[in-house]
PDB file of C-alpha atoms in Angstrom:
ATOM      1  CA  UNK A  15      -0.514  -0.248  -0.116  1.00  0.00           C
ATOM      2  CA  UNK A  16       2.931   2.387   0.448  1.00  0.00           C
ATOM      3  CA  UNK A  17       4.602   1.351  -1.974  1.00  0.00           C
ATOM      4  CA  UNK A  18       1.620   2.445  -4.355  1.00  0.00           C
ATOM      5  CA  UNK A  19       1.110   5.563  -2.368  1.00  0.00           C
ATOM      6  CA  UNK A  20       4.607   6.582  -3.237  1.00  0.00           C
ATOM      7  CA  UNK A  21       4.198   5.223  -6.794  1.00  0.00           C
ATOM      8  CA  UNK A  22       1.217   7.414  -7.228  1.00  0.00           C
ATOM      9  CA  UNK A  23       3.053  10.939  -5.224  1.00  0.00           C
ATOM     10  CA  UNK A  24       6.008  10.202  -7.577  1.00  0.00           C
ATOM     11  CA  UNK A  25       4.198  10.386 -10.645  1.00  0.00           C
ATOM     12  CA  UNK A  26       2.034  13.222  -9.546  1.00  0.00           C
ATOM     13  CA  UNK A  27       5.251  15.276  -9.149  1.00  0.00           C
ATOM     14  CA  UNK A  28       6.657  14.604 -12.359  1.00  0.00           C
ATOM     15  CA  UNK A  29       3.435  15.559 -14.227  1.00  0.00           C
ATOM     16  CA  UNK A  30       3.421  18.815 -12.291  1.00  0.00           C
ATOM     17  CA  UNK A  31       6.208  18.632 -12.854  1.00  0.00           C
ATOM     18  CA  UNK A  32       6.160  18.791 -16.512  1.00  0.00           C
ATOM     19  CA  UNK A  33       3.350  20.688 -16.356  1.00  0.00           C
ATOM     20  CA  UNK A  34       5.593  23.548 -15.076  1.00  0.00           C
ATOM     21  CA  UNK A  35       7.558  23.211 -17.904  1.00  0.00           C
ATOM     22  CA  UNK A  36       5.610  23.569 -20.542  1.00  0.00           C
ATOM     23  CA  UNK A  37       3.848  26.371 -19.095  1.00  0.00           C
ATOM     24  CA  UNK A  38       7.317  28.262 -18.532  1.00  0.00           C
ATOM     25  CA  UNK A  39       7.542  27.341 -22.635  1.00  0.00           C
ATOM     26  CA  UNK A  40       4.352  28.830 -23.070  1.00  0.00           C
ATOM     27  CA  UNK A  41       5.669  32.025 -21.258  1.00  0.00           C
ATOM     28  CA  UNK A  42       9.405  32.047 -23.011  1.00  0.00           C
ATOM     29  CA  UNK A  43      10.186  32.689 -19.567  1.00  0.00           C
ATOM     30  CA  UNK A  44      13.834  32.601 -20.415  1.00  0.00           C
ATOM     31  CA  UNK A  45      13.396  35.467 -22.710  1.00  0.00           C
ATOM     32  CA  UNK A  46      11.760  37.717 -20.108  1.00  0.00           C
ATOM     33  CA  UNK A  47      14.612  37.101 -18.424  1.00  0.00           C
ATOM     34  CA  UNK A  48      16.556  38.520 -21.461  1.00  0.00           C
ATOM     35  CA  UNK A  49      14.691  41.160 -21.397  1.00  0.00           C
ATOM     36  CA  UNK A  50      15.187  42.103 -17.805  1.00  0.00           C
ATOM     37  CA  UNK A  51      18.613  41.941 -18.189  1.00  0.00           C
ATOM     38  CA  UNK A  52      18.891  43.518 -20.784  1.00  0.00           C
ATOM     39  CA  UNK A  53      17.691  46.930 -19.866  1.00  0.00           C
ATOM     40  CA  UNK A  54      19.775  46.433 -17.024  1.00  0.00           C
ATOM     41  CA  UNK A  55      22.377  46.180 -18.341  1.00  0.00           C
ATOM     42  CA  UNK A  56      21.548  49.147 -20.795  1.00  0.00           C
ATOM     43  CA  UNK A  57      21.396  46.724 -24.245  1.00  0.00           C
ATOM     44  CA  UNK A  58      18.695  46.770 -25.277  1.00  0.00           C
ATOM     45  CA  UNK A  59      18.769  48.836 -29.455  1.00  0.00           C
ATOM     46  CA  UNK A  60      16.345  51.782 -29.300  1.00  0.00           C
ATOM     47  CA  UNK A  61      15.945  51.643 -32.759  1.00  0.00           C
ATOM     48  CA  UNK A  62      12.651  51.321 -34.648  1.00  0.00           C
ATOM     49  CA  UNK A  63       9.912  50.789 -33.586  1.00  0.00           C
ATOM     50  CA  UNK A  64       9.245  47.470 -34.761  1.00  0.00           C
ATOM     51  CA  UNK A  65       6.065  45.211 -34.585  1.00  0.00           C
ATOM     52  CA  UNK A  66       6.298  41.246 -33.920  1.00  0.00           C
ATOM     53  CA  UNK A  67       7.103  39.736 -37.213  1.00  0.00           C
ATOM     54  CA  UNK A  68       4.416  36.572 -37.136  1.00  0.00           C
ATOM     55  CA  UNK A  69       2.810  37.234 -39.853  1.00  0.00           C
ATOM     56  CA  UNK A  70       6.398  36.727 -42.063  1.00  0.00           C
ATOM     57  CA  UNK A  71       7.530  34.440 -39.636  1.00  0.00           C
ATOM     58  CA  UNK A  72      10.239  35.884 -38.069  1.00  0.00           C
ATOM     59  CA  UNK A  73      11.346  37.730 -35.249  1.00  0.00           C
ATOM     60  CA  UNK A  74      10.807  41.365 -36.383  1.00  0.00           C
ATOM     61  CA  UNK A  75       9.039  43.991 -38.690  1.00  0.00           C
ATOM     62  CA  UNK A  76       8.892  47.032 -38.482  1.00  0.00           C
ATOM     63  CA  UNK A  77       6.049  49.079 -37.554  1.00  0.00           C
ATOM     64  CA  UNK A  78       2.828  48.967 -40.066  1.00  0.00           C
ATOM     65  CA  UNK A  79       4.206  46.063 -42.400  1.00  0.00           C
ATOM     66  CA  UNK A  80       1.031  43.575 -42.899  1.00  0.00           C
ATOM     67  CA  UNK A  81       1.405  40.684 -45.021  1.00  0.00           C
ATOM     68  CA  UNK A  82      -1.772  38.212 -45.578  1.00  0.00           C
ATOM     69  CA  UNK A  83       0.320  35.503 -47.211  1.00  0.00           C
ATOM     70  CA  UNK A  84      -0.058  37.926 -50.870  1.00  0.00           C
ATOM     71  CA  UNK A  85      -0.508  41.563 -50.612  1.00  0.00           C
ATOM     72  CA  UNK A  86       3.446  43.050 -49.134  1.00  0.00           C
ATOM     73  CA  UNK A  87       1.584  46.491 -47.330  1.00  0.00           C
ATOM     74  CA  UNK A  88       4.279  48.945 -46.525  1.00  0.00           C
ATOM     75  CA  UNK A  89       4.741  52.306 -45.667  1.00  0.00           C
ATOM     76  CA  UNK A  90       5.731  52.561 -48.927  1.00  0.00           C
ATOM     77  CA  UNK A  91       3.083  51.631 -51.072  1.00  0.00           C
ATOM     78  CA  UNK A  92       1.977  48.203 -51.311  1.00  0.00           C
ATOM     79  CA  UNK A  93       2.859  45.090 -53.678  1.00  0.00           C
ATOM     80  CA  UNK A  94       0.186  42.145 -54.459  1.00  0.00           C
ATOM     81  CA  UNK A  95       1.352  38.593 -55.752  1.00  0.00           C
ATOM     82  CA  UNK A  96      -1.261  39.297 -59.166  1.00  0.00           C
ATOM     83  CA  UNK A  97       0.002  42.802 -60.175  1.00  0.00           C
ATOM     84  CA  UNK A  98      -0.337  42.604 -64.053  1.00  0.00           C
ATOM     85  CA  UNK A  99       2.982  44.938 -64.483  1.00  0.00           C
ATOM     86  CA  UNK A 100       6.739  45.358 -62.284  1.00  0.00           C
ATOM     87  CA  UNK A 101       6.729  44.574 -59.775  1.00  0.00           C
ATOM     88  CA  UNK A 102      10.031  46.673 -57.251  1.00  0.00           C
ATOM     89  CA  UNK A 103      10.643  45.416 -53.591  1.00  0.00           C
ATOM     90  CA  UNK A 104      13.280  48.442 -51.723  1.00  0.00           C
ATOM     91  CA  UNK A 105      15.588  47.942 -48.712  1.00  0.00           C
ATOM     92  CA  UNK A 106      17.329  50.338 -46.648  1.00  0.00           C
ATOM     93  CA  UNK A 107      17.206  52.094 -43.175  1.00  0.00           C
ATOM     94  CA  UNK A 108      18.026  55.118 -41.135  1.00  0.00           C
ATOM     95  CA  UNK A 109      19.412  56.820 -44.104  1.00  0.00           C
ATOM     96  CA  UNK A 110      15.563  56.104 -45.695  1.00  0.00           C
ATOM     97  CA  UNK A 111      13.579  56.303 -42.742  1.00  0.00           C
ATOM     98  CA  UNK A 112      15.025  59.531 -41.621  1.00  0.00           C
ATOM     99  CA  UNK A 113      14.604  62.507 -43.180  1.00  0.00           C
ATOM    100  CA  UNK A 114      13.307  66.526 -42.375  1.00  0.00           C
ATOM    101  CA  UNK A 115      13.295  66.842 -38.157  1.00  0.00           C
ATOM    102  CA  UNK A 116       9.451  67.554 -37.275  1.00  0.00           C
ATOM    103  CA  UNK A 117       8.783  71.190 -34.959  1.00  0.00           C
ATOM    104  CA  UNK A 118       5.587  72.396 -33.939  1.00  0.00           C
ATOM    105  CA  UNK A 119       5.220  74.102 -37.381  1.00  0.00           C
ATOM    106  CA  UNK A 120       6.564  71.935 -39.676  1.00  0.00           C
ATOM    107  CA  UNK A 121       6.373  67.503 -40.208  1.00  0.00           C
ATOM    108  CA  UNK A 122       8.395  65.123 -41.250  1.00  0.00           C
ATOM    109  CA  UNK A 123      10.250  65.608 -44.343  1.00  0.00           C
ATOM    110  CA  UNK A 124       9.365  62.921 -47.055  1.00  0.00           C
ATOM    111  CA  UNK A 125      12.120  60.641 -47.981  1.00  0.00           C
ATOM    112  CA  UNK A 126      13.134  59.171 -51.161  1.00  0.00           C
ATOM    113  CA  UNK A 127      10.926  56.748 -52.531  1.00  0.00           C
ATOM    114  CA  UNK A 128       8.314  59.123 -52.238  1.00  0.00           C
ATOM    115  CA  UNK A 129       9.878  61.166 -54.980  1.00  0.00           C
ATOM    116  CA  UNK A 130      10.855  58.381 -57.258  1.00  0.00           C
ATOM    117  CA  UNK A 131       8.784  58.279 -60.500  1.00  0.00           C
ATOM    118  CA  UNK A 132       8.024  55.472 -61.275  1.00  0.00           C
ATOM    119  CA  UNK A 133       6.738  54.185 -64.742  1.00  0.00           C
ATOM    120  CA  UNK A 134       2.763  53.051 -64.546  1.00  0.00           C
ATOM    121  CA  UNK A 135       3.021  49.963 -65.189  1.00  0.00           C
ATOM    122  CA  UNK A 136       5.475  49.213 -61.689  1.00  0.00           C
ATOM    123  CA  UNK A 137       4.341  48.632 -58.374  1.00  0.00           C
ATOM    124  CA  UNK A 138       7.059  49.610 -55.622  1.00  0.00           C
ATOM    125  CA  UNK A 139       6.767  49.188 -52.052  1.00  0.00           C
ATOM    126  CA  UNK A 140       9.596  48.884 -49.673  1.00  0.00           C
ATOM    127  CA  UNK A 141      10.964  48.071 -46.052  1.00  0.00           C
ATOM    128  CA  UNK A 142      13.025  50.272 -44.024  1.00  0.00           C
ATOM    129  CA  UNK A 143      13.469  51.023 -40.883  1.00  0.00           C
ATOM    130  CA  UNK A 144      16.760  52.538 -38.451  1.00  0.00           C
ATOM    131  CA  UNK A 145      18.694  50.148 -37.342  1.00  0.00           C
ATOM    132  CA  UNK A 146      17.989  47.200 -40.202  1.00  0.00           C
ATOM    133  CA  UNK A 147      21.018  45.528 -41.767  1.00  0.00           C
ATOM    134  CA  UNK A 148      20.812  43.394 -44.713  1.00  0.00           C
ATOM    135  CA  UNK A 149      20.965  40.462 -42.880  1.00  0.00           C
ATOM    136  CA  UNK A 150      17.382  42.000 -42.267  1.00  0.00           C
ATOM    137  CA  UNK A 151      16.957  42.116 -45.418  1.00  0.00           C
ATOM    138  CA  UNK A 152      17.598  38.902 -46.657  1.00  0.00           C
ATOM    139  CA  UNK A 153      15.613  36.866 -43.944  1.00  0.00           C
ATOM    140  CA  UNK A 154      12.784  38.826 -44.960  1.00  0.00           C
ATOM    141  CA  UNK A 155      13.296  38.688 -49.241  1.00  0.00           C
ATOM    142  CA  UNK A 156      12.943  34.800 -48.417  1.00  0.00           C
ATOM    143  CA  UNK A 157      10.124  34.875 -47.295  1.00  0.00           C
ATOM    144  CA  UNK A 158       8.552  37.696 -50.006  1.00  0.00           C
ATOM    145  CA  UNK A 159      10.032  37.001 -53.370  1.00  0.00           C
ATOM    146  CA  UNK A 160       9.298  33.946 -54.412  1.00  0.00           C
ATOM    147  CA  UNK A 161       5.293  35.232 -54.274  1.00  0.00           C
ATOM    148  CA  UNK A 162       5.875  38.739 -55.669  1.00  0.00           C
ATOM    149  CA  UNK A 163       8.454  38.065 -57.891  1.00  0.00           C
ATOM    150  CA  UNK A 164      10.144  41.261 -58.786  1.00  0.00           C
ATOM    151  CA  UNK A 165      11.429  43.075 -61.105  1.00  0.00           C
ATOM    152  CA  UNK A 166      13.871  44.469 -59.735  1.00  0.00           C
ATOM    153  CA  UNK A 167      15.629  44.896 -55.917  1.00  0.00           C
ATOM    154  CA  UNK A 168      16.341  48.329 -55.197  1.00  0.00           C
ATOM    155  CA  UNK A 169      19.118  48.919 -51.385  1.00  0.00           C
ATOM    156  CA  UNK A 170      20.036  51.509 -49.963  1.00  0.00           C
ATOM    157  CA  UNK A 171      22.895  51.195 -48.498  1.00  0.00           C
ATOM    158  CA  UNK A 172      24.716  53.339 -46.003  1.00  0.00           C
ATOM    159  CA  UNK A 173      29.063  52.288 -44.363  1.00  0.00           C
ATOM    160  CA  UNK A 174      26.983  51.460 -41.469  1.00  0.00           C
ATOM    161  CA  UNK A 175      25.663  48.281 -43.138  1.00  0.00           C
ATOM    162  CA  UNK A 176      28.824  47.228 -44.075  1.00  0.00           C
ATOM    163  CA  UNK A 177      29.611  45.600 -41.205  1.00  0.00           C
ATOM    164  CA  UNK A 178      28.490  42.003 -39.543  1.00  0.00           C
ATOM    165  CA  UNK A 179      24.718  42.049 -37.845  1.00  0.00           C
ATOM    166  CA  UNK A 180      25.099  41.006 -34.311  1.00  0.00           C
ATOM    167  CA  UNK A 181      23.118  38.927 -33.338  1.00  0.00           C
ATOM    168  CA  UNK A 182      19.174  40.178 -31.547  1.00  0.00           C
ATOM    169  CA  UNK A 183      16.616  39.192 -29.341  1.00  0.00           C
ATOM    170  CA  UNK A 184      12.928  40.684 -30.439  1.00  0.00           C
ATOM    171  CA  UNK A 185      11.836  40.998 -26.673  1.00  0.00           C
ATOM    172  CA  UNK A 186       8.409  42.606 -25.862  1.00  0.00           C
ATOM    173  CA  UNK A 187       8.089  46.201 -24.355  1.00  0.00           C
ATOM    174  CA  UNK A 188       5.152  48.032 -21.814  1.00  0.00           C
ATOM    175  CA  UNK A 189       3.468  49.283 -24.864  1.00  0.00           C
ATOM    176  CA  UNK A 190       3.563  46.364 -27.837  1.00  0.00           C
ATOM    177  CA  UNK A 191       6.403  46.918 -29.709  1.00  0.00           C
ATOM    178  CA  UNK A 192       9.664  45.051 -29.607  1.00  0.00           C
ATOM    179  CA  UNK A 193      12.887  46.097 -28.342  1.00  0.00           C
ATOM    180  CA  UNK A 194      15.745  44.258 -29.921  1.00  0.00           C
ATOM    181  CA  UNK A 195      18.228  43.608 -26.937  1.00  0.00           C
ATOM    182  CA  UNK A 196      21.428  41.948 -27.692  1.00  0.00           C
ATOM    183  CA  UNK A 197      21.474  38.435 -26.301  1.00  0.00           C
ATOM    184  CA  UNK A 198      23.178  38.882 -23.102  1.00  0.00           C
ATOM    185  CA  UNK A 199      26.143  38.211 -21.630  1.00  0.00           C
ATOM    186  CA  UNK A 200      25.481  36.405 -18.634  1.00  0.00           C
ATOM    187  CA  UNK A 201      22.599  35.162 -16.157  1.00  0.00           C
ATOM    188  CA  UNK A 202      21.927  35.353 -12.753  1.00  0.00           C
ATOM    189  CA  UNK A 203      21.001  32.301 -10.090  1.00  0.00           C
ATOM    190  CA  UNK A 204      20.991  31.454  -6.516  1.00  0.00           C
ATOM    191  CA  UNK A 205      23.655  28.986  -6.113  1.00  0.00           C
ATOM    192  CA  UNK A 206      21.911  27.718  -2.886  1.00  0.00           C
ATOM    193  CA  UNK A 207      19.838  25.791  -5.340  1.00  0.00           C
ATOM    194  CA  UNK A 208      22.589  24.963  -7.499  1.00  0.00           C
ATOM    195  CA  UNK A 209      21.868  22.021 -10.234  1.00  0.00           C
ATOM    196  CA  UNK A 210      23.749  22.493 -13.587  1.00  0.00           C
ATOM    197  CA  UNK A 211      22.408  20.013 -15.203  1.00  0.00           C
ATOM    198  CA  UNK A 212      18.701  20.945 -14.675  1.00  0.00           C
ATOM    199  CA  UNK A 213      19.668  24.744 -15.293  1.00  0.00           C
ATOM    200  CA  UNK A 214      20.322  22.831 -18.205  1.00  0.00           C
ATOM    201  CA  UNK A 215      17.573  21.424 -19.614  1.00  0.00           C
ATOM    202  CA  UNK A 216      14.329  23.341 -17.557  1.00  0.00           C
ATOM    203  CA  UNK A 217      13.044  26.913 -18.371  1.00  0.00           C
ATOM    204  CA  UNK A 218      11.291  26.924 -15.521  1.00  0.00           C
ATOM    205  CA  UNK A 219      14.282  25.709 -13.167  1.00  0.00           C
ATOM    206  CA  UNK A 220      16.263  29.424 -14.513  1.00  0.00           C
ATOM    207  CA  UNK A 221      13.341  31.440 -14.113  1.00  0.00           C
ATOM    208  CA  UNK A 222      13.558  29.642 -10.789  1.00  0.00           C
ATOM    209  CA  UNK A 223      16.960  30.408 -10.298  1.00  0.00           C
ATOM    210  CA  UNK A 224      17.213  34.426 -11.602  1.00  0.00           C
ATOM    211  CA  UNK A 225      13.680  35.230  -9.539  1.00  0.00           C
ATOM    212  CA  UNK A 226      15.177  33.652  -5.972  1.00  0.00           C
ATOM    213  CA  UNK A 227      18.640  35.810  -7.546  1.00  0.00           C
ATOM    214  CA  UNK A 228      17.298  38.574  -7.569  1.00  0.00           C
ATOM    215  CA  UNK A 229      14.800  38.838  -3.986  1.00  0.00           C
ATOM    216  CA  UNK A 230      17.275  37.736  -2.056  1.00  0.00           C
ATOM    217  CA  UNK A 231      20.393  39.509  -3.379  1.00  0.00           C
ATOM    218  CA  UNK A 232      22.666  37.031  -3.398  1.00  0.00           C
ATOM    219  CA  UNK A 233      23.564  36.681  -7.722  1.00  0.00           C
ATOM    220  CA  UNK A 234      25.475  35.338  -9.390  1.00  0.00           C
ATOM    221  CA  UNK A 235      26.385  36.198 -13.223  1.00  0.00           C
ATOM    222  CA  UNK A 236      25.977  32.810 -15.060  1.00  0.00           C
ATOM    223  CA  UNK A 237      28.207  33.426 -18.564  1.00  0.00           C
ATOM    224  CA  UNK A 238      26.629  32.731 -21.180  1.00  0.00           C
ATOM    225  CA  UNK A 239      28.148  32.148 -24.761  1.00  0.00           C
ATOM    226  CA  UNK A 240      26.151  33.111 -28.262  1.00  0.00           C
ATOM    227  CA  UNK A 241      26.026  30.793 -30.000  1.00  0.00           C
ATOM    228  CA  UNK A 242      24.447  32.958 -32.709  1.00  0.00           C
ATOM    229  CA  UNK A 243      27.033  33.526 -35.094  1.00  0.00           C
ATOM    230  CA  UNK A 244      26.939  37.341 -36.643  1.00  0.00           C
ATOM    231  CA  UNK A 245      25.749  37.883 -40.283  1.00  0.00           C
ATOM    232  CA  UNK A 246      27.911  39.822 -42.329  1.00  0.00           C
ATOM    233  CA  UNK A 247      26.597  42.083 -45.050  1.00  0.00           C
ATOM    234  CA  UNK A 248      28.650  39.671 -47.965  1.00  0.00           C
ATOM    235  CA  UNK A 249      26.457  37.001 -47.385  1.00  0.00           C
ATOM    236  CA  UNK A 250      22.984  38.310 -46.846  1.00  0.00           C
ATOM    237  CA  UNK A 251      23.327  40.688 -50.269  1.00  0.00           C
ATOM    238  CA  UNK A 252      24.227  36.835 -51.523  1.00  0.00           C
ATOM    239  CA  UNK A 253      20.805  35.830 -51.292  1.00  0.00           C
ATOM    240  CA  UNK A 254      18.761  37.888 -52.793  1.00  0.00           C
ATOM    241  CA  UNK A 255      21.190  36.568 -56.482  1.00  0.00           C
ATOM    242  CA  UNK A 256      17.858  33.946 -56.841  1.00  0.00           C
ATOM    243  CA  UNK A 257      14.951  36.858 -56.619  1.00  0.00           C
ATOM    244  CA  UNK A 258      15.190  39.651 -60.142  1.00  0.00           C
ATOM    245  CA  UNK A 259      17.651  42.632 -60.448  1.00  0.00           C
ATOM    246  CA  UNK A 260      19.823  44.054 -57.707  1.00  0.00           C
ATOM    247  CA  UNK A 261      20.400  47.577 -57.927  1.00  0.00           C
ATOM    248  CA  UNK A 262      22.856  47.359 -54.547  1.00  0.00           C
ATOM    249  CA  UNK A 263      23.689  52.089 -54.318  1.00  0.00           C
ATOM    250  CA  UNK A 264      25.520  53.501 -50.975  1.00  0.00           C
ATOM    251  CA  UNK A 265      24.709  57.007 -49.538  1.00  0.00           C
ATOM    252  CA  UNK A 266      28.485  58.050 -48.475  1.00  0.00           C
ATOM    253  CA  UNK A 267      28.555  60.218 -45.159  1.00  0.00           C
ATOM    254  CA  UNK A 268      28.108  63.947 -45.876  1.00  0.00           C
ATOM    255  CA  UNK A 269      31.433  64.335 -45.026  1.00  0.00           C
ATOM    256  CA  UNK A 270      34.390  63.646 -42.537  1.00  0.00           C
ATOM    257  CA  UNK A 271      32.709  64.546 -39.221  1.00  0.00           C
ATOM    258  CA  UNK A 272      30.409  62.429 -38.233  1.00  0.00           C
ATOM    259  CA  UNK A 273      27.054  62.003 -36.808  1.00  0.00           C
ATOM    260  CA  UNK A 274      26.949  62.385 -32.655  1.00  0.00           C
ATOM    261  CA  UNK A 275      26.650  58.630 -32.285  1.00  0.00           C
ATOM    262  CA  UNK A 276      29.552  57.653 -33.663  1.00  0.00           C
ATOM    263  CA  UNK A 277      29.091  54.499 -36.527  1.00  0.00           C
ATOM    264  CA  UNK A 278      31.097  52.810 -38.904  1.00  0.00           C
ATOM    265  CA  UNK A 279      34.299  54.266 -40.134  1.00  0.00           C
ATOM    266  CA  UNK A 280      34.335  52.565 -43.587  1.00  0.00           C
ATOM    267  CA  UNK A 281      37.605  51.647 -44.681  1.00  0.00           C
ATOM    268  CA  UNK A 282      39.630  49.486 -47.828  1.00  0.00           C
ATOM    269  CA  UNK A 283      38.053  47.009 -46.993  1.00  0.00           C
ATOM    270  CA  UNK A 284      34.977  48.453 -47.410  1.00  0.00           C
ATOM    271  CA  UNK A 285      35.524  50.038 -50.641  1.00  0.00           C
ATOM    272  CA  UNK A 286      37.083  46.240 -51.858  1.00  0.00           C
ATOM    273  CA  UNK A 287      33.678  44.603 -50.968  1.00  0.00           C
ATOM    274  CA  UNK A 288      31.144  47.516 -52.423  1.00  0.00           C
ATOM    275  CA  UNK A 289      32.780  47.296 -55.695  1.00  0.00           C
ATOM    276  CA  UNK A 290      32.963  43.072 -55.604  1.00  0.00           C
ATOM    277  CA  UNK A 291      28.996  43.601 -54.527  1.00  0.00           C
ATOM    278  CA  UNK A 292      28.484  46.773 -57.789  1.00  0.00           C
ATOM    279  CA  UNK A 293      27.349  49.207 -54.995  1.00  0.00           C
ATOM    280  CA  UNK A 294      27.480  52.994 -56.862  1.00  0.00           C
ATOM    281  CA  UNK A 295      27.070  55.343 -54.938  1.00  0.00           C
ATOM    282  CA  UNK A 296      24.652  58.641 -54.762  1.00  0.00           C
ATOM    283  CA  UNK A 297      27.575  61.675 -56.238  1.00  0.00           C
ATOM    284  CA  UNK A 298      26.532  63.676 -53.121  1.00  0.00           C
ATOM    285  CA  UNK A 299      27.943  68.328 -54.061  1.00  0.00           C
ATOM    286  CA  UNK A 300      30.527  69.211 -52.531  1.00  0.00           C
ATOM    287  CA  UNK A 301      29.145  70.937 -50.124  1.00  0.00           C
ATOM    288  CA  UNK A 302      26.591  68.505 -48.611  1.00  0.00           C
ATOM    289  CA  UNK A 303      25.660  71.400 -45.630  1.00  0.00           C
ATOM    290  CA  UNK A 304      21.760  71.843 -46.955  1.00  0.00           C
ATOM    291  CA  UNK A 305      20.578  68.012 -47.540  1.00  0.00           C
ATOM    292  CA  UNK A 306      21.986  67.756 -43.607  1.00  0.00           C
ATOM    293  CA  UNK A 307      19.708  66.228 -41.567  1.00  0.00           C
ATOM    294  CA  UNK A 308      21.170  68.013 -38.640  1.00  0.00           C
ATOM    295  CA  UNK A 309      24.544  70.851 -39.383  1.00  0.00           C
ATOM    296  CA  UNK A 310      26.531  67.790 -37.643  1.00  0.00           C
ATOM    297  CA  UNK A 311      24.855  64.598 -38.949  1.00  0.00           C
ATOM    298  CA  UNK A 312      26.944  62.730 -41.310  1.00  0.00           C
ATOM    299  CA  UNK A 313      24.923  60.386 -42.231  1.00  0.00           C
ATOM    300  CA  UNK A 314      21.129  61.256 -42.569  1.00  0.00           C
ATOM    301  CA  UNK A 315      20.009  63.629 -45.287  1.00  0.00           C
ATOM    302  CA  UNK A 316      17.187  65.783 -45.215  1.00  0.00           C
ATOM    303  CA  UNK A 317      13.463  66.496 -48.369  1.00  0.00           C
ATOM    304  CA  UNK A 318      16.369  67.970 -50.480  1.00  0.00           C
ATOM    305  CA  UNK A 319      18.544  65.077 -49.581  1.00  0.00           C
ATOM    306  CA  UNK A 320      15.993  62.792 -50.095  1.00  0.00           C
ATOM    307  CA  UNK A 321      15.026  64.730 -53.569  1.00  0.00           C
ATOM    308  CA  UNK A 322      18.589  64.001 -55.067  1.00  0.00           C
ATOM    309  CA  UNK A 323      19.000  60.452 -54.277  1.00  0.00           C
ATOM    310  CA  UNK A 324      15.573  60.231 -54.993  1.00  0.00           C
ATOM    311  CA  UNK A 325      16.249  61.704 -59.258  1.00  0.00           C
ATOM    312  CA  UNK A 326      19.117  59.744 -59.454  1.00  0.00           C
ATOM    313  CA  UNK A 327      18.221  56.505 -57.612  1.00  0.00           C
ATOM    314  CA  UNK A 328      15.033  57.057 -60.359  1.00  0.00           C
ATOM    315  CA  UNK A 329      17.213  56.821 -63.386  1.00  0.00           C
ATOM    316  CA  UNK A 330      19.599  53.017 -61.941  1.00  0.00           C
ATOM    317  CA  UNK A 331      15.774  52.468 -61.820  1.00  0.00           C
ATOM    318  CA  UNK A 332      14.695  53.159 -65.285  1.00  0.00           C
ATOM    319  CA  UNK A 333      17.561  51.790 -66.868  1.00  0.00           C
ATOM    320  CA  UNK A 334      17.541  48.599 -65.002  1.00  0.00           C
ATOM    321  CA  UNK A 335      14.158  47.515 -65.956  1.00  0.00           C
ATOM    322  CA  UNK A 336      14.954  48.618 -69.489  1.00  0.00           C
ATOM    323  CA  UNK A 337      17.237  46.179 -70.067  1.00  0.00           C
ATOM    324  CA  UNK A 338      14.897  43.297 -68.441  1.00  0.00           C
ATOM    325  CA  UNK A 339      12.800  44.716 -70.875  1.00  0.00           C
TER     326      UNK A 339
END
């Protein structure tokens, strides 16, 4: 009788532990810990805004983008699967998104895709956000290109884009959007409860460690090895090769002085990479001060700068579409 009781109790405990683990995984408690530790260590990349990427089965997407499997709704137009004419997809980062700084008397300026004179049979749509990288474009392109079958894909690059894309984790914020977080370099454990094997296999156990460490103040940092590799620009752009023509355009720095937040400084290896990829440069005026978003910003242009970009890209787009026939 005692044996049956012990067996029953043991089975109940096992089932209870399994249920707790299932709930922990459904609640994604590892990500909650990631979010909290990243915020505590100031590892949140405040760019975007980002929304859940479930529509395209990707981790994150720019806010406002919609995809239903055949129609891509974007801030820069709509592309549908059964369009009878030609299709152009656009990808960009802050150099596409940022224009005139809004003031109480002036709305934010428009950006270059809005100034391109598109042929009547062309549908164009664009995916762009601050902090986007060719590694992000490649993931999205792999989902939409087989359906939309673009005749041409246009990517506007800046020098930061030639640095590898470091791993990112998308975590929810209190405002219903996502923050992009660099994977934490440690988790918190409570040493009196340390069981390495259980910690490795159980998300619920890891969460309990973190909460106990915080509540008791007895924190111990357990180093975490980030296994996801950084994505190189050349590898990411290589993913575009099988889907229509590709036009890669670079907006060079607007002068020797850099934006206040610094940024990647191009070297000889970047020039060699641009040449190998066939990147063409926007031609800038000798004096770039009239087209800068701000006087100290050496990266982003105002609306007049976007008009200049559109004039040059528009010619290259027309040539590429004409060549394709």
